[in-house]
Coordinates of C-alpha atoms and ligand atoms in Angstrom, one line a residue:
Chain A
M241 CA 200.5 -110.5 -39.7
V242 CA 203.0 -111.0 -37.0
S243 CA 205.7 -113.3 -38.4
G244 CA 206.9 -115.3 -41.3
G245 CA 209.5 -117.9 -42.3
I246 CA 210.8 -119.4 -45.5
T247 CA 212.6 -122.7 -46.2
K248 CA 215.0 -121.9 -49.1
F249 CA 213.5 -122.7 -52.5
A250 CA 215.7 -125.3 -54.2
K251 CA 215.6 -127.8 -57.1
A252 CA 215.4 -130.5 -54.5
H253 CA 215.6 -131.0 -50.7
P254 CA 216.1 -134.8 -50.5
D255 CA 217.4 -134.4 -47.0
M256 CA 214.0 -133.0 -45.7
D257 CA 210.5 -134.3 -46.4
F258 CA 207.6 -131.9 -46.6
R259 CA 207.0 -132.0 -42.8
Y260 CA 210.6 -131.0 -42.0
M261 CA 210.6 -128.3 -44.7
V262 CA 207.5 -126.7 -43.1
K263 CA 209.0 -127.2 -39.6
Q264 CA 212.1 -125.2 -40.6
A265 CA 210.0 -122.3 -41.8
F266 CA 207.7 -122.6 -38.8
D267 CA 210.5 -122.5 -36.3
Y268 CA 212.0 -119.5 -38.0
A269 CA 208.7 -117.7 -37.8
M270 CA 208.2 -118.7 -34.1
N271 CA 211.7 -117.5 -33.2
D272 CA 211.0 -114.1 -34.7
V273 CA 208.1 -113.5 -32.2
P274 CA 209.5 -114.8 -28.9
N275 CA 206.3 -113.7 -27.0
L276 CA 204.3 -116.2 -29.0
T277 CA 204.2 -119.7 -27.5
R278 CA 202.7 -122.7 -29.3
D279 CA 199.7 -122.9 -26.8
M280 CA 198.6 -119.5 -28.0
I281 CA 198.1 -120.8 -31.6
D282 CA 194.4 -121.4 -32.2
G283 CA 194.8 -123.4 -35.5
S284 CA 196.2 -123.6 -38.9
V285 CA 195.5 -123.6 -42.6
A286 CA 197.5 -125.7 -45.0
S287 CA 198.6 -124.9 -48.5
Y288 CA 199.8 -127.5 -51.1
F289 CA 198.7 -128.0 -54.6
S290 CA 199.2 -131.5 -55.8
D291 CA 198.5 -134.9 -54.3
H292 CA 200.4 -136.3 -57.4
F293 CA 203.6 -134.6 -56.4
T294 CA 203.1 -135.4 -52.7
R295 CA 202.2 -139.1 -53.3
Q296 CA 200.3 -138.8 -50.1
L297 CA 196.7 -137.9 -49.4
K298 CA 196.1 -135.8 -46.3
A299 CA 199.7 -134.7 -46.2
A300 CA 198.6 -131.6 -44.3
S301 CA 197.6 -133.8 -41.3
M302 CA 201.2 -135.1 -41.2
V303 CA 202.5 -131.5 -41.0
Q304 CA 199.9 -130.6 -38.4
D305 CA 201.1 -133.4 -36.1
Y306 CA 204.8 -132.8 -36.9
L307 CA 204.4 -129.2 -35.8
G308 CA 202.8 -130.3 -32.6
L309 CA 199.5 -128.5 -33.4
C310 CA 197.1 -131.4 -32.8
P311 CA 194.3 -131.4 -31.8
K312 CA 193.8 -127.8 -32.8
P313 CA 191.6 -127.1 -35.9
S314 CA 193.2 -127.2 -39.4
K315 CA 192.2 -127.6 -43.0
R316 CA 193.8 -127.7 -46.4
I317 CA 193.3 -125.1 -49.1
E318 CA 193.9 -126.1 -52.7
G319 CA 193.6 -123.8 -55.8
G320 CA 196.3 -124.6 -58.2
G321 CA 199.0 -121.9 -58.5
A322 CA 196.9 -119.6 -56.3
T323 CA 196.9 -122.1 -53.4
G324 CA 199.3 -120.0 -51.3
G325 CA 197.3 -116.8 -51.9
L326 CA 194.0 -118.5 -51.1
C327 CA 195.6 -120.0 -47.9
F328 CA 196.8 -116.6 -46.8
Q329 CA 193.2 -115.3 -47.2
A330 CA 191.7 -118.3 -45.4
A331 CA 194.0 -117.5 -42.4
W332 CA 192.9 -113.9 -42.6
E333 CA 189.2 -115.0 -42.7
A334 CA 189.8 -117.2 -39.6
I335 CA 191.1 -114.1 -37.7
A336 CA 188.7 -111.6 -39.2
S337 CA 185.7 -113.7 -38.3
G338 CA 186.8 -113.9 -34.7
R339 CA 187.1 -117.7 -34.9
M340 CA 190.8 -117.5 -34.1
N341 CA 193.2 -115.0 -32.4
V342 CA 196.3 -116.6 -33.8
C343 CA 196.3 -118.7 -37.1
V344 CA 199.3 -120.3 -38.8
A345 CA 199.3 -120.5 -42.6
F346 CA 201.8 -123.1 -43.8
G347 CA 202.6 -124.1 -47.4
F348 CA 204.9 -126.4 -49.2
E349 CA 205.5 -128.4 -52.4
T350 CA 207.9 -131.2 -53.2
M351 CA 208.2 -131.1 -57.0
S352 CA 211.6 -132.8 -57.3
R353 CA 210.1 -136.2 -56.9
V354 CA 209.4 -136.7 -60.6
S355 CA 211.2 -135.6 -63.7
T356 CA 210.6 -132.0 -65.1
W357 CA 208.4 -133.4 -67.9
K358 CA 206.4 -135.7 -65.7
G359 CA 205.9 -132.7 -63.4
N360 CA 204.6 -130.7 -66.4
E361 CA 202.2 -133.5 -67.0
F362 CA 200.9 -133.4 -63.4
I363 CA 200.5 -129.6 -63.7
A364 CA 198.7 -130.0 -67.1
H365 CA 196.1 -132.1 -65.3
A366 CA 195.0 -128.8 -63.8
S367 CA 193.5 -128.1 -67.3
D368 CA 190.3 -129.7 -68.5
T369 CA 191.2 -133.4 -68.9
N370 CA 188.5 -134.1 -71.4
F371 CA 189.1 -131.3 -73.9
D372 CA 192.4 -129.5 -73.2
Y373 CA 194.9 -131.9 -71.7
P374 CA 194.6 -134.6 -74.4
V375 CA 195.3 -132.1 -77.2
G376 CA 198.9 -131.6 -75.9
G377 CA 198.3 -130.4 -72.3
F378 CA 201.2 -128.1 -71.4
Y379 CA 200.9 -125.0 -69.3
T380 CA 203.8 -123.2 -71.0
G381 CA 201.9 -123.8 -74.3
Y382 CA 198.7 -122.3 -72.9
Y383 CA 200.5 -119.1 -71.7
A384 CA 202.4 -118.9 -75.0
M385 CA 199.1 -118.7 -76.8
M386 CA 197.9 -116.1 -74.4
V387 CA 200.9 -113.8 -74.8
R388 CA 200.9 -114.4 -78.6
R389 CA 197.4 -112.8 -78.6
H390 CA 198.7 -110.0 -76.2
M391 CA 201.5 -109.3 -78.7
H392 CA 198.9 -109.2 -81.5
E393 CA 196.5 -106.9 -79.7
F394 CA 199.0 -104.5 -78.1
G395 CA 202.4 -104.9 -79.9
T396 CA 204.1 -106.4 -76.8
T397 CA 207.6 -107.7 -77.7
V398 CA 209.7 -110.6 -76.7
E399 CA 212.4 -108.1 -75.7
Q400 CA 210.1 -106.5 -73.2
M401 CA 209.3 -110.0 -71.8
A402 CA 213.1 -110.6 -71.6
M403 CA 213.4 -107.4 -69.5
V404 CA 211.1 -109.0 -66.9
S405 CA 213.4 -112.0 -66.7
I406 CA 216.5 -109.8 -66.4
K407 CA 214.9 -107.7 -63.6
N408 CA 213.6 -110.6 -61.5
H409 CA 216.7 -112.8 -61.8
G410 CA 218.8 -109.8 -61.0
N411 CA 216.9 -108.9 -57.9
A412 CA 217.3 -112.4 -56.7
L413 CA 221.1 -112.0 -56.6
Y414 CA 220.5 -110.3 -53.2
N415 CA 217.9 -112.9 -52.0
P416 CA 219.5 -116.0 -50.3
Y417 CA 216.1 -117.8 -50.4
A418 CA 216.0 -117.7 -54.2
Q419 CA 216.7 -120.7 -56.3
S420 CA 218.0 -119.1 -59.5
P421 CA 219.7 -115.7 -59.1
M422 CA 221.3 -114.7 -62.4
K423 CA 222.7 -111.7 -64.2
L424 CA 221.2 -111.9 -67.7
T425 CA 221.0 -110.0 -71.0
I426 CA 218.2 -109.9 -73.5
E427 CA 220.3 -112.2 -75.7
D428 CA 220.7 -114.7 -72.9
V429 CA 216.9 -114.9 -72.5
R430 CA 216.2 -115.1 -76.3
N431 CA 219.0 -117.6 -77.0
S432 CA 218.0 -120.0 -74.2
P433 CA 216.1 -123.1 -75.6
M434 CA 212.6 -122.3 -77.0
V435 CA 210.0 -124.1 -75.0
A436 CA 206.7 -122.9 -76.5
D437 CA 207.0 -120.1 -79.0
P438 CA 207.6 -117.3 -77.9
L439 CA 208.5 -118.4 -74.4
T440 CA 212.1 -119.6 -73.8
M441 CA 213.5 -121.5 -70.8
L442 CA 214.4 -118.1 -69.2
D443 CA 210.8 -116.7 -69.6
I444 CA 209.6 -119.5 -67.4
C445 CA 209.8 -120.3 -63.6
T446 CA 211.3 -123.6 -62.4
M447 CA 209.9 -126.4 -60.4
S448 CA 211.1 -126.4 -56.8
D449 CA 211.0 -127.8 -53.3
G450 CA 210.3 -125.3 -50.5
A451 CA 208.1 -124.2 -47.7
A452 CA 206.8 -121.0 -46.2
V453 CA 204.9 -120.0 -43.1
C454 CA 202.9 -116.9 -42.1
I455 CA 201.5 -116.2 -38.7
L456 CA 198.4 -114.0 -38.5
A457 CA 196.9 -112.6 -35.4
S458 CA 194.0 -110.4 -34.3
E459 CA 194.9 -106.7 -33.8
E460 CA 194.8 -107.1 -30.0
M461 CA 197.0 -110.2 -30.0
A462 CA 199.4 -108.7 -32.6
A463 CA 200.0 -105.8 -30.2
R464 CA 201.0 -108.2 -27.5
L465 CA 203.3 -110.2 -29.8
T466 CA 205.4 -107.6 -31.7
D467 CA 206.0 -103.9 -32.0
K468 CA 206.2 -104.3 -35.8
P469 CA 203.0 -106.0 -37.0
V470 CA 201.7 -105.5 -40.5
K471 CA 198.0 -104.9 -41.2
I472 CA 196.1 -106.7 -43.9
I473 CA 193.9 -103.9 -45.4
G474 CA 192.6 -105.4 -48.6
I475 CA 191.5 -108.8 -49.8
G476 CA 190.2 -109.7 -53.2
A477 CA 189.8 -112.8 -55.4
G478 CA 188.5 -113.6 -58.9
T479 CA 188.1 -116.5 -61.3
D480 CA 187.7 -117.4 -64.9
S481 CA 186.6 -120.4 -67.0
M482 CA 188.8 -123.5 -66.8
R483 CA 189.0 -123.8 -70.6
M484 CA 190.6 -120.6 -71.8
A485 CA 188.8 -121.2 -75.1
D486 CA 185.6 -120.4 -73.3
R487 CA 186.6 -116.9 -72.1
P488 CA 184.2 -114.2 -73.3
H489 CA 185.1 -111.3 -75.6
G490 CA 183.2 -108.5 -73.8
K491 CA 183.9 -105.3 -71.9
V492 CA 186.8 -104.4 -69.5
I493 CA 186.0 -104.3 -65.8
L494 CA 187.1 -100.8 -65.1
L495 CA 189.1 -99.4 -62.1
P496 CA 188.4 -95.9 -60.8
H497 CA 191.2 -94.3 -62.8
E498 CA 190.0 -95.8 -66.1
S499 CA 187.1 -95.0 -68.4
E500 CA 185.1 -96.9 -71.0
S501 CA 186.6 -94.8 -73.8
D502 CA 190.1 -96.1 -72.9
Y503 CA 189.0 -99.5 -74.3
K504 CA 186.6 -98.8 -77.2
N505 CA 187.9 -101.5 -79.5
L506 CA 189.2 -104.0 -77.0
K507 CA 187.4 -107.3 -76.6
Y508 CA 187.9 -108.5 -73.0
P509 CA 189.3 -110.6 -71.5
G510 CA 189.7 -112.9 -74.5
V511 CA 192.8 -114.9 -73.9
H512 CA 195.2 -111.9 -73.7
S513 CA 194.2 -110.8 -70.2
F514 CA 193.2 -112.2 -66.8
R515 CA 189.7 -111.1 -65.9
G516 CA 190.0 -112.8 -62.5
G517 CA 193.1 -110.7 -61.7
R518 CA 191.2 -107.5 -62.5
M519 CA 188.3 -108.7 -60.3
A520 CA 190.6 -109.5 -57.4
A521 CA 192.4 -106.2 -57.7
K522 CA 189.1 -104.2 -57.9
Q523 CA 187.8 -105.8 -54.7
A524 CA 191.1 -105.4 -52.8
Y525 CA 191.4 -101.7 -53.8
E526 CA 187.8 -101.0 -52.8
M527 CA 188.4 -102.6 -49.4
A528 CA 191.7 -100.7 -48.9
G529 CA 190.3 -97.4 -50.3
I530 CA 192.8 -97.3 -53.1
T531 CA 191.8 -95.3 -56.2
N532 CA 195.2 -95.0 -57.9
P533 CA 197.3 -98.1 -57.3
L534 CA 200.4 -96.8 -59.0
E535 CA 200.5 -93.8 -56.6
E536 CA 199.2 -95.6 -53.5
L537 CA 201.3 -98.8 -53.5
D538 CA 205.0 -98.9 -52.7
F539 CA 205.8 -102.3 -54.2
V540 CA 204.1 -105.5 -55.7
E541 CA 205.0 -109.1 -55.4
L542 CA 203.1 -110.8 -58.2
H543 CA 202.8 -114.2 -59.8
D544 CA 205.3 -114.2 -62.6
A545 CA 205.3 -117.9 -63.5
Y546 CA 206.0 -116.5 -67.0
T547 CA 207.6 -113.2 -68.0
S548 CA 204.5 -112.6 -70.1
S549 CA 202.2 -113.0 -67.1
E550 CA 204.0 -110.3 -65.2
I551 CA 203.4 -107.9 -68.1
Q552 CA 199.7 -109.0 -68.3
T553 CA 199.4 -108.6 -64.6
Y554 CA 200.7 -104.9 -64.5
E555 CA 197.6 -104.2 -66.6
D556 CA 195.1 -106.3 -64.5
L557 CA 196.3 -104.6 -61.4
G558 CA 195.9 -101.2 -63.0
L559 CA 199.5 -100.2 -62.6
C560 CA 199.1 -99.1 -66.3
K561 CA 196.2 -99.4 -68.8
Y562 CA 195.6 -102.5 -70.8
G563 CA 198.1 -102.6 -73.6
E564 CA 200.7 -100.6 -71.8
G565 CA 202.4 -103.5 -69.9
G566 CA 205.2 -103.8 -72.4
P567 CA 206.2 -100.1 -72.4
F568 CA 205.8 -100.2 -68.6
I569 CA 208.7 -102.6 -68.1
E570 CA 210.6 -101.0 -71.0
A571 CA 210.5 -97.7 -69.2
G572 CA 211.9 -99.3 -66.0
H573 CA 208.9 -98.5 -63.9
S574 CA 208.9 -101.9 -62.2
T575 CA 212.6 -102.1 -61.4
L576 CA 213.9 -101.7 -57.9
T577 CA 214.5 -98.0 -58.4
G578 CA 211.4 -97.4 -60.6
K579 CA 208.0 -95.9 -59.8
I580 CA 206.8 -99.2 -58.3
P581 CA 209.2 -102.0 -57.7
V582 CA 207.6 -105.3 -58.9
N583 CA 208.9 -108.6 -57.5
P584 CA 211.9 -107.2 -55.6
S585 CA 212.3 -110.7 -54.2
G586 CA 213.0 -112.0 -57.6
G587 CA 209.5 -113.4 -58.0
L588 CA 208.6 -116.9 -59.1
L589 CA 211.0 -116.6 -62.1
A590 CA 214.1 -116.4 -59.8
C591 CA 212.9 -117.6 -56.4
G592 CA 211.3 -120.8 -57.9
H593 CA 207.7 -122.0 -57.6
P594 CA 207.1 -124.7 -55.0
V595 CA 203.4 -124.1 -55.7
G596 CA 201.8 -124.3 -52.2
A597 CA 204.6 -122.3 -50.7
T598 CA 204.8 -119.6 -53.3
G599 CA 201.9 -117.3 -52.3
L600 CA 202.9 -117.5 -48.7
M601 CA 206.6 -116.7 -49.6
Q602 CA 205.3 -113.5 -51.3
A603 CA 203.5 -112.6 -48.1
V604 CA 206.6 -113.2 -46.0
F605 CA 208.7 -110.9 -48.3
A606 CA 206.0 -108.3 -48.3
F607 CA 205.9 -108.5 -44.5
W608 CA 209.6 -108.1 -44.1
Q609 CA 209.6 -105.2 -46.6
L610 CA 206.9 -103.4 -44.6
Q611 CA 208.6 -104.1 -41.3
G612 CA 211.8 -102.8 -42.7
T613 CA 213.6 -106.0 -41.7
I614 CA 215.0 -107.1 -45.0
Q615 CA 218.6 -106.6 -43.7
K616 CA 217.9 -108.8 -40.8
H617 CA 216.3 -111.7 -42.7
L618 CA 218.2 -111.6 -46.0
G619 CA 221.6 -110.6 -44.6
N620 CA 221.8 -107.5 -46.8
D621 CA 219.5 -104.5 -47.4
H622 CA 219.8 -104.2 -51.2
L623 CA 216.2 -105.2 -51.7
Q624 CA 214.8 -103.0 -48.9
I625 CA 212.4 -100.4 -50.3
K626 CA 212.9 -97.3 -48.4
N627 CA 209.9 -96.2 -46.3
A628 CA 207.7 -98.9 -47.8
R629 CA 204.2 -98.3 -46.4
R630 CA 202.0 -100.5 -48.6
G631 CA 202.5 -103.6 -50.6
L632 CA 200.4 -105.8 -52.8
I633 CA 200.7 -109.6 -53.2
H634 CA 199.1 -111.5 -56.1
S635 CA 198.7 -115.2 -56.5
H636 CA 197.5 -116.8 -59.7
A637 CA 196.3 -120.3 -60.9
G638 CA 196.1 -122.1 -64.2
T639 CA 195.6 -119.5 -67.1
G640 CA 193.9 -117.2 -64.6
T641 CA 191.2 -119.5 -63.2
Y642 CA 191.8 -118.4 -59.6
I643 CA 193.5 -115.2 -58.7
T644 CA 194.0 -113.5 -55.3
V645 CA 195.1 -110.0 -54.4
S646 CA 195.9 -109.0 -50.8
I647 CA 197.2 -105.6 -49.7
L648 CA 199.4 -105.2 -46.6
E649 CA 200.2 -102.0 -44.7
A650 CA 202.9 -101.1 -42.2
V651 CA 201.5 -100.1 -38.9
Chain B
M1185 CA 209.7 -159.4 -26.5
S1186 CA 211.7 -162.3 -25.3
Y1187 CA 213.3 -165.0 -27.4
E1188 CA 211.4 -168.2 -27.2
P1189 CA 213.6 -171.2 -27.8
G1190 CA 211.9 -173.7 -30.1
A1191 CA 209.4 -171.1 -31.6
Q1192 CA 208.9 -171.9 -35.2
K1193 CA 210.5 -169.6 -37.8
I1194 CA 208.0 -168.4 -40.4
K1195 CA 209.4 -167.5 -43.8
L1196 CA 207.7 -165.3 -46.3
P1197 CA 208.0 -166.5 -49.9
E1198 CA 211.0 -165.0 -51.7
T1199 CA 210.6 -163.1 -54.9
E1200 CA 212.9 -161.8 -57.7
E1201 CA 211.6 -158.3 -57.2
G1202 CA 213.9 -155.6 -56.0
T1203 CA 214.0 -151.9 -55.4
V1204 CA 215.7 -149.4 -57.6
L1205 CA 218.0 -147.3 -55.4
F1206 CA 219.2 -143.8 -56.5
N1207 CA 221.0 -142.8 -53.4
V1208 CA 221.8 -144.0 -49.9
D1209 CA 222.2 -140.8 -47.8
P1210 CA 219.4 -140.0 -47.7
I1211 CA 217.9 -143.2 -49.1
I1212 CA 216.1 -142.4 -52.4
I1213 CA 214.2 -145.2 -54.1
K1214 CA 212.0 -145.6 -57.2
H1215 CA 208.3 -145.7 -56.4
H1216 CA 205.9 -146.9 -59.1
Y1217 CA 202.3 -145.8 -59.4
E1218 CA 199.7 -146.1 -62.2
I1219 CA 196.0 -146.5 -62.7
D1220 CA 193.3 -147.0 -65.3
Y1221 CA 190.1 -145.0 -64.8
I1222 CA 186.6 -145.9 -65.9
H1223 CA 185.8 -142.6 -67.4
S1224 CA 182.5 -141.3 -68.6
Y1225 CA 182.1 -138.3 -70.9
A1226 CA 178.6 -138.2 -69.6
Q1227 CA 176.5 -135.3 -71.0
D1228 CA 179.4 -134.3 -73.3
S1229 CA 179.3 -137.7 -75.1
P1230 CA 177.5 -136.5 -78.2
F1231 CA 180.5 -134.3 -79.0
F1232 CA 182.7 -137.4 -79.2
A1233 CA 180.1 -139.3 -81.1
G1234 CA 180.0 -136.3 -83.5
L1235 CA 183.7 -136.7 -84.2
T1236 CA 183.1 -140.2 -85.5
K1237 CA 180.7 -138.7 -88.1
K1238 CA 183.2 -135.9 -89.0
K1239 CA 181.1 -133.3 -87.3
L1240 CA 182.1 -130.7 -84.8
L1241 CA 179.3 -130.1 -82.2
G1242 CA 179.1 -126.9 -80.2
S1243 CA 176.5 -125.8 -77.6
Q1244 CA 173.9 -123.1 -78.2
C1245 CA 171.9 -121.6 -75.4
T1246 CA 168.1 -122.1 -75.7
Q1247 CA 167.5 -118.8 -73.9
C1248 CA 170.2 -116.2 -74.7
N1249 CA 171.5 -117.9 -78.0
Y1250 CA 175.1 -117.7 -76.8
K1251 CA 177.1 -120.1 -79.0
F1252 CA 179.9 -122.1 -77.3
A1253 CA 182.5 -123.8 -79.6
T1254 CA 183.0 -126.4 -76.9
P1255 CA 180.5 -128.7 -75.2
R1256 CA 178.6 -127.2 -72.3
S1257 CA 175.2 -128.5 -71.6
H1258 CA 174.2 -125.5 -69.6
C1259 CA 174.9 -121.9 -70.6
M1260 CA 177.8 -120.2 -68.8
E1261 CA 176.1 -116.8 -69.3
C1262 CA 172.5 -117.4 -68.1
G1263 CA 172.4 -121.0 -66.8
A1264 CA 169.8 -122.3 -69.2
K1265 CA 169.9 -125.6 -71.1
T1266 CA 171.9 -125.6 -74.3
E1267 CA 171.3 -127.6 -77.5
W1268 CA 173.8 -129.0 -79.9
F1269 CA 174.6 -127.3 -83.2
E1270 CA 177.0 -128.0 -85.9
L1271 CA 180.1 -125.8 -86.0
P1272 CA 181.5 -124.7 -89.4
L1273 CA 184.4 -126.9 -90.4
E1274 CA 186.4 -123.9 -91.4
G1275 CA 187.7 -121.0 -89.2
K1276 CA 190.7 -118.9 -88.6
I1277 CA 193.6 -119.0 -86.1
H1278 CA 192.9 -116.7 -83.1
T1279 CA 196.3 -117.5 -81.5
W1280 CA 198.9 -120.3 -81.7
T1281 CA 202.2 -121.7 -80.3
T1282 CA 204.6 -124.4 -81.3
C1283 CA 205.6 -126.6 -78.4
Y1284 CA 209.2 -127.8 -78.5
F1285 CA 208.9 -129.4 -75.1
G1286 CA 205.8 -130.7 -73.3
S1287 CA 204.3 -133.0 -70.7
E1288 CA 206.0 -136.4 -70.7
E1289 CA 203.0 -138.0 -72.4
F1290 CA 203.4 -135.7 -75.4
L1291 CA 207.2 -135.2 -75.5
K1292 CA 207.6 -137.7 -78.3
E1293 CA 205.2 -135.7 -80.5
T1294 CA 207.2 -132.4 -80.2
P1295 CA 207.4 -130.1 -81.9
F1296 CA 203.7 -129.7 -82.3
T1297 CA 201.5 -126.6 -82.9
L1298 CA 198.5 -125.7 -80.7
I1299 CA 195.9 -123.3 -82.0
L1300 CA 192.7 -121.6 -80.7
V1301 CA 190.3 -121.6 -83.6
E1302 CA 187.8 -118.7 -84.2
F1303 CA 184.6 -119.6 -86.0
E1304 CA 182.4 -117.0 -87.7
G1305 CA 179.3 -116.3 -85.6
V1306 CA 180.4 -118.4 -82.6
N1307 CA 181.1 -116.6 -79.3
T1308 CA 184.0 -118.8 -78.0
L1309 CA 187.1 -120.5 -79.3
F1310 CA 188.2 -124.1 -79.9
L1311 CA 191.5 -125.7 -78.9
S1312 CA 193.1 -128.0 -81.4
R1313 CA 196.4 -129.0 -83.2
L1314 CA 197.5 -127.5 -86.4
V1315 CA 199.1 -129.9 -88.9
G1316 CA 200.8 -129.2 -92.2
V1317 CA 202.5 -125.9 -91.2
E1318 CA 206.2 -125.8 -90.3
P1319 CA 206.9 -125.3 -86.6
G1320 CA 206.8 -121.6 -85.7
K1321 CA 205.2 -120.6 -89.0
A1322 CA 201.5 -120.4 -88.1
K1323 CA 199.9 -116.9 -88.3
I1324 CA 197.1 -115.2 -86.5
G1325 CA 194.2 -114.9 -88.9
M1326 CA 195.3 -117.9 -91.1
R1327 CA 192.3 -119.8 -92.5
V1328 CA 192.2 -123.4 -91.3
K1329 CA 189.8 -126.3 -91.9
A1330 CA 189.0 -129.4 -89.8
Q1331 CA 190.1 -132.9 -90.7
F1332 CA 189.2 -136.1 -88.8
L1333 CA 190.9 -139.3 -88.0
R1334 CA 189.6 -142.3 -90.0
N1335 CA 189.6 -144.5 -86.9
C1336 CA 188.3 -142.6 -83.9
K1337 CA 189.9 -142.8 -80.5
F1338 CA 187.2 -140.8 -78.8
K1339 CA 189.6 -138.1 -77.9
P1340 CA 189.5 -134.4 -78.8
T1341 CA 192.5 -135.1 -81.1
D1342 CA 190.1 -137.1 -83.4
V1343 CA 189.8 -133.7 -85.1
Y1344 CA 192.8 -131.5 -86.1
F1345 CA 193.2 -128.5 -88.4
V1346 CA 195.1 -127.9 -91.6
P1347 CA 195.5 -124.8 -93.8
A1348 CA 192.3 -124.1 -95.7
Ligands
ZN988 ZN1 172.4 -118.4 -72.1

């Protein structure tokens, strides 16, 4: 990876359409690598989730021409909430296969064009429309049922969930790209309106408008473009059944630092854990040669659409064992000064979640962290993790149906 | 183009329709869109037919015997054909939530309670609504039984659960 750019995530950007939002992030990324000219770009991969929100089929073609990238190759990647992570990996594939030397991954979403509850209806159509949606399709409801079971299996508490909200909204106070920086208390989170029991308004990310761009290049080209490239050393992805009711109750997929005896009585994944996240992590760790993620990673940017999913994801990623996610946040391990900062950017909870841009935004933040350029790009260095060598980004779709994990390393 | 004197002016018919305007800088207008689909339940149709007879039909694998609580005409475990079997009409709550907000279509029905039902001897769960329990008062492990709408709508909400 040689550059990145973000168009501020906001409730609405009525002054810019999706083409202009991407253009802003693209120009930022291009300006950051002056040696890169547009003719050196071999093609692009586009990331946006919903044709409903866009009210425009083939919207990526309109971005491609707006950026002046025609007639170079391009395609759209779509995979729900994981669209951005999948797009990032598609750009990596274009480079790794040798098809391209420079590939632009661009992502956006324009969610402000309908009311919040119509937006929730659109998103709920990413659940089985024969059997799940008509029963009362609502993603917050689905995740509420998942964490309710997590609480039952492991004793996770709503206060532990609130701590995730406090941490991520607090980190975002230092991130000018974030939509909802806030200083919060456990009471603030628990007293905010109940959306789907036990998840309150402050346990949930918001809908947003925004865009993000990553520029990836071959090693040889990267060396010509920048003296601070970041290497992608691990790629993994996983899936699970569309209907969460269909998830099996079997055995845990083990990471190298775990053993079968850790989970004698646990039925897995059920609806309490994300099997696809574990699969993605396992593949990415194998490729990167990581055997103890807690020790071998310096930070994580993960898909915290809900406070509960951050806790569940600590476990899927093996930062702790299954069942230890609640105590993990309670002990402060994932705070900025903890063992492994998680979502130093503020995550989805505080940055916002313009779906197609989100996974790429995580990559841009990870890139800046590993370059050591947070001060330059954010205007302050509060969120800069000292000597960050390796970071993990994690993108996640609908109740865990698609999940990606990518690992980046400073060069 | 040059102005041609004497060229006939062509008028489009005028209508009473207008545009809802939210803002002028930038210009933000209301854009309407809706559609009716011609939707087939295809191989899952017997499940919906079952609801009209007050039956819950699950899918059992003809090879590995895996039992799915939802329709699936091929086994997710081994890929073989499944056959229909009748699910018990009683089970227990595996997990639940009460929704105080929801998708626009269901907002008027809030608060409503969603449950995943666990059936004895069946490998997977079943999503439904719980009726007859105060919002926020469901419990994991609570015994529930199926009830059916008298007039079917051929929707999964033709069945719902109440305390057993
Ligand atoms: Zn089978």
